[in-house]
C-alpha positions in Angstrom: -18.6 20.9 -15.2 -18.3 20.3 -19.4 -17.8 16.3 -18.2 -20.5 15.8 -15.5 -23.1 17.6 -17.7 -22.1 15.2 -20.7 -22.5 12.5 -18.5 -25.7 13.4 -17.3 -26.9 13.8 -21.2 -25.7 10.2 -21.4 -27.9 8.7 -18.5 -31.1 11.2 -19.5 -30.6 10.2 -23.2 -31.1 6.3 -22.6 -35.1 6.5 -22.5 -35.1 8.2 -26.0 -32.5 6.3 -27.5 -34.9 3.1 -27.2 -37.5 5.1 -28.5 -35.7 4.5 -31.8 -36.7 0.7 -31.4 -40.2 1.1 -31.9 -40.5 1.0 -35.4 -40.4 -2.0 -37.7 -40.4 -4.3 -34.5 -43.0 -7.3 -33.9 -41.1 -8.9 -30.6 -44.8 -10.5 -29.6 -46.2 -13.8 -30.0 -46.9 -13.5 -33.9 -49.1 -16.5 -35.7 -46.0 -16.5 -38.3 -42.3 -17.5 -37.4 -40.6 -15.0 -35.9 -37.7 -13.5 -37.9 -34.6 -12.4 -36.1 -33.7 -8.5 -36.7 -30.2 -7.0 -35.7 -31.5 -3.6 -35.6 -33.4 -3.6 -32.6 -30.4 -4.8 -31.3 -27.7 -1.9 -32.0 -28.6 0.2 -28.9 -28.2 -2.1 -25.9 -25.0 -3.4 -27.9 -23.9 0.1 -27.6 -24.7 0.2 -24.2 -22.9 -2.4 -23.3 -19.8 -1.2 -25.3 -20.0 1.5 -23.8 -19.6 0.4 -20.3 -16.9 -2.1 -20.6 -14.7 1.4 -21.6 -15.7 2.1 -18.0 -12.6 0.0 -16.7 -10.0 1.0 -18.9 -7.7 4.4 -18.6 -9.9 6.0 -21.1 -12.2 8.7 -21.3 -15.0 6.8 -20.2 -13.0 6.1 -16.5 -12.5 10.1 -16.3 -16.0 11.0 -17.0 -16.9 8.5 -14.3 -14.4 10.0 -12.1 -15.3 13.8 -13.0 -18.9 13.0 -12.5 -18.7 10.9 -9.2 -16.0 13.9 -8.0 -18.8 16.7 -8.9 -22.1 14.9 -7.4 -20.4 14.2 -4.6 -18.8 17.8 -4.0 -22.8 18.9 -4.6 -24.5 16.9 -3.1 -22.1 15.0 -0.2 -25.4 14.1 1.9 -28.1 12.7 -1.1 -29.8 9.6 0.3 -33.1 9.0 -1.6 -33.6 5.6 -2.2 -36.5 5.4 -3.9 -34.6 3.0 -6.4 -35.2 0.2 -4.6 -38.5 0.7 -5.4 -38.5 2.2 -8.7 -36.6 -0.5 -10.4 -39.8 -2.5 -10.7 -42.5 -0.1 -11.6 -42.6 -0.6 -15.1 -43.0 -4.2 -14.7 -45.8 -3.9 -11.8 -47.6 -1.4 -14.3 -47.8 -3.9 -17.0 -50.4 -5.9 -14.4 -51.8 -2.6 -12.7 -53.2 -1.8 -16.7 -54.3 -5.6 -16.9 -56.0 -5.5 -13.9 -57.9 -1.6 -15.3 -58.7 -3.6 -18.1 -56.1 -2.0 -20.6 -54.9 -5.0 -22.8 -51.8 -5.2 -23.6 -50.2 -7.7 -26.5 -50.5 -10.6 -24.3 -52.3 -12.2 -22.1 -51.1 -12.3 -18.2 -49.7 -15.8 -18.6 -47.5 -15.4 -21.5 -46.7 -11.8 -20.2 -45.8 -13.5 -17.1 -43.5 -16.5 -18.8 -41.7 -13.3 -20.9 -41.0 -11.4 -18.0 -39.7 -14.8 -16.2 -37.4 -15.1 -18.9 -36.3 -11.4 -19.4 -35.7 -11.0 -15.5 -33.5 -14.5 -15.0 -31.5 -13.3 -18.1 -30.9 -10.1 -16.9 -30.1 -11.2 -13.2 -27.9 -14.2 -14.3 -25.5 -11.7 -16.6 -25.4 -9.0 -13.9 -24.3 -11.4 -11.5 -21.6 -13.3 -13.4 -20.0 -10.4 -14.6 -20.1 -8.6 -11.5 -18.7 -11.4 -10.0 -15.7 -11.9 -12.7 -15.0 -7.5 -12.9 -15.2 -7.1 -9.2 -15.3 -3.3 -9.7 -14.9 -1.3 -6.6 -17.7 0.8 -6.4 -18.2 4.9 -5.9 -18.8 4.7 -2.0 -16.0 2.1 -1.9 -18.0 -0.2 0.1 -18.2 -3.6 -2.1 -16.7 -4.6 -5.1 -19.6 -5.5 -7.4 -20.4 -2.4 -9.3 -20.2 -2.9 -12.8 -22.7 -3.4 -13.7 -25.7 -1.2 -12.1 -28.3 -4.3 -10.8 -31.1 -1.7 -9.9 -30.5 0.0 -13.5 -31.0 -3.4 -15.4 -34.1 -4.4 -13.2 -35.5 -1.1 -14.2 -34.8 -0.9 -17.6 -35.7 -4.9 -18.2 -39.1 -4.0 -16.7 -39.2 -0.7 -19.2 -38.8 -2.7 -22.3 -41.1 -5.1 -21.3 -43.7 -2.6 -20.9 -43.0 -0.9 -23.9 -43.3 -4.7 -25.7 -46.7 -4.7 -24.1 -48.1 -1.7 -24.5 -46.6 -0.1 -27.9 -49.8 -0.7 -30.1 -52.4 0.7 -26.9 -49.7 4.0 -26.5 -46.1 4.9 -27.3 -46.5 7.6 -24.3 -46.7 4.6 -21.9 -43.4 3.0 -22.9 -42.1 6.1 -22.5 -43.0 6.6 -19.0 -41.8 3.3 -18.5 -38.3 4.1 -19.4 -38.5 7.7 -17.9 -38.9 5.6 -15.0 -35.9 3.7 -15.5 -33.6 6.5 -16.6 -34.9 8.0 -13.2 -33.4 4.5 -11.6 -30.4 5.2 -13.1 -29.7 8.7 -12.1 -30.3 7.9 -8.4 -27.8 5.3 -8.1 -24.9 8.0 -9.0 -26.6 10.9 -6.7 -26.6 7.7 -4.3 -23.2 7.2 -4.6 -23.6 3.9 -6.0 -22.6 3.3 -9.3 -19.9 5.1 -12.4 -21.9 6.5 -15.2 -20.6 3.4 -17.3 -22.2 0.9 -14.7 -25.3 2.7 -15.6 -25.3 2.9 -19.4 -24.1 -1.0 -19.3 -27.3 -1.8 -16.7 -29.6 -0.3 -19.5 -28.1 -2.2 -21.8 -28.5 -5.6 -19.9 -32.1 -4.9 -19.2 -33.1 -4.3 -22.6 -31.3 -7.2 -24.1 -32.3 -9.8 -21.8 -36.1 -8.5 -22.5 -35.5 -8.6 -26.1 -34.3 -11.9 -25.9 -37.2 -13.3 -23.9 -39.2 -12.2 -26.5 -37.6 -14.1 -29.2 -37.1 -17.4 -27.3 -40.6 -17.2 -25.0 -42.4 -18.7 -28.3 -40.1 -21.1 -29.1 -40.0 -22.3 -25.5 -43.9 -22.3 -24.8 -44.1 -24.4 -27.9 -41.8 -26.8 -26.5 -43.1 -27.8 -23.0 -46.9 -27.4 -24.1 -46.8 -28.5 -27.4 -50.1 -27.8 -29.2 -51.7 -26.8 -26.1 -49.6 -23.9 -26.0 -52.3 -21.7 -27.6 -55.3 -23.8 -25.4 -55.0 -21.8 -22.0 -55.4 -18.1 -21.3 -55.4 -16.3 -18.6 -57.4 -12.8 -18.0 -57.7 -10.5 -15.1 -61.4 -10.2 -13.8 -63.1 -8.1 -10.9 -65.9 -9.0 -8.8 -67.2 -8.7 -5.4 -65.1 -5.8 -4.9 -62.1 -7.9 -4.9 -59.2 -8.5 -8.0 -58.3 -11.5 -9.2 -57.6 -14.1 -12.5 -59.7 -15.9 -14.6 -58.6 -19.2 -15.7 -59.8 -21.0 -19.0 -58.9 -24.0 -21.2 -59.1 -26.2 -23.7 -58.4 -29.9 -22.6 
């Protein structure tokens, strides 16, 4: 029981780890040069760290075991899978408060290209190295578990509303990653994933997101060239009906 509940803490304690990140950060589109900070970087790293114990005959591996042994001898018939769902909430909120007219650091196009970047990141590292660990997962059904797919989506979209949103509200970054540690959690009850293919699929999302925000200005520069900063793109409401407003410089 000592093992699931420290295994639990683990999972629960990823939203307000990154909390830690807030301070001293400026991962936006800044009119300086953007300066490259390891600190913001420590937790994912750890994450990660973490969850490559996961397949060695280690502690990590027996509180995977223990836990999968006690959710399962608890709940044997769990089957919520609202995590298919979940997993993208934070990112769909991002638009939801543009669209409310809540503003977040940047506009909808750049937010758009950031996300872009943050979500092929993520989804290109899951898939390679669940391709090269081929861990068996919980259920034994496939053997692609390592790391948790659903818990980087969700936790890739959580930074990424934190990014936006952290000068409007800390409390809404924190919902976002609520959200995400609420991903997480599902996929053991579900069955799905170790503990370790959890911690590791936070700290894939929140690395690729960080990421995207240090190469999206770099990038933007390149294709558009002075333009870059010509086009924006706002969220508008009329006739009862949402939509985007264009404008540009030519």
């Amino acid at each position: 029981m000592f093992k699931m509940k420290y295994g639990f803490v683990i999972v629960l304690c990823l939203p307000f780890c990154s909390f830690a990140q807030y301070s001293g950060q400026t991962d936006s589109l800044p009119q300086k040069k953007n300066t490259f900070k390891v600190a913001p970087f420590i937790i994912p790293a750890v994450f990660l760290a973490y969850g490559a114990m996961g397949g060695g005959n280690n502690f990590v591996h027996d509180l995977d075991v223990s836990t999968r042994n006690e959710l399962q001898e608890d709940h044997p018939f769990f089957s919520v899978h609202a995590d298919n769902f979940m997993q993208y909430a934070p990112a769909a909120a991002v638009y939801a408060l543009n669209l409310s007219g809540v503003k977040g650091r940047h506009d909808l196009a750049d937010a758009t290209g950031i996300y872009a970047i943050s979500f092929g990141l993520m989804k290109a590292s899951t898939l390679i190295v669940k391709s090269t660990t081929n861990r068996l997962r919980p259920d034994g059904s496939t053997n692609n578990s390592f790391p948790s797919g659903h818990t980087a989506t969700s936790f890739a979209a959580a930074e990424f509303l934190k990014q936006e949103y952290k000068d409007v509200s800390p409390w809404i970054g924190y919902a976002g990653y609520a959200v995400a540690g609420a991903t997480g959690v599902f996929r053991l009850y579900n069955n799905r994933h170790w503990v370790s293919d959890v911690v590791a699929g936070a700290g894939f999302g929140i690395l690729s997101t960080k990421i995207s925000y240090l190469v999206y200005p770099h990038l933007k520069k390149l294709i558009m060239g002075k333009q870059a900063s010509n086009f924006n793109v706002v969220p508008m409401y009329q006739n009862k009906a949402y939509g985007f407003s264009l404008s540009g410089q030519f």
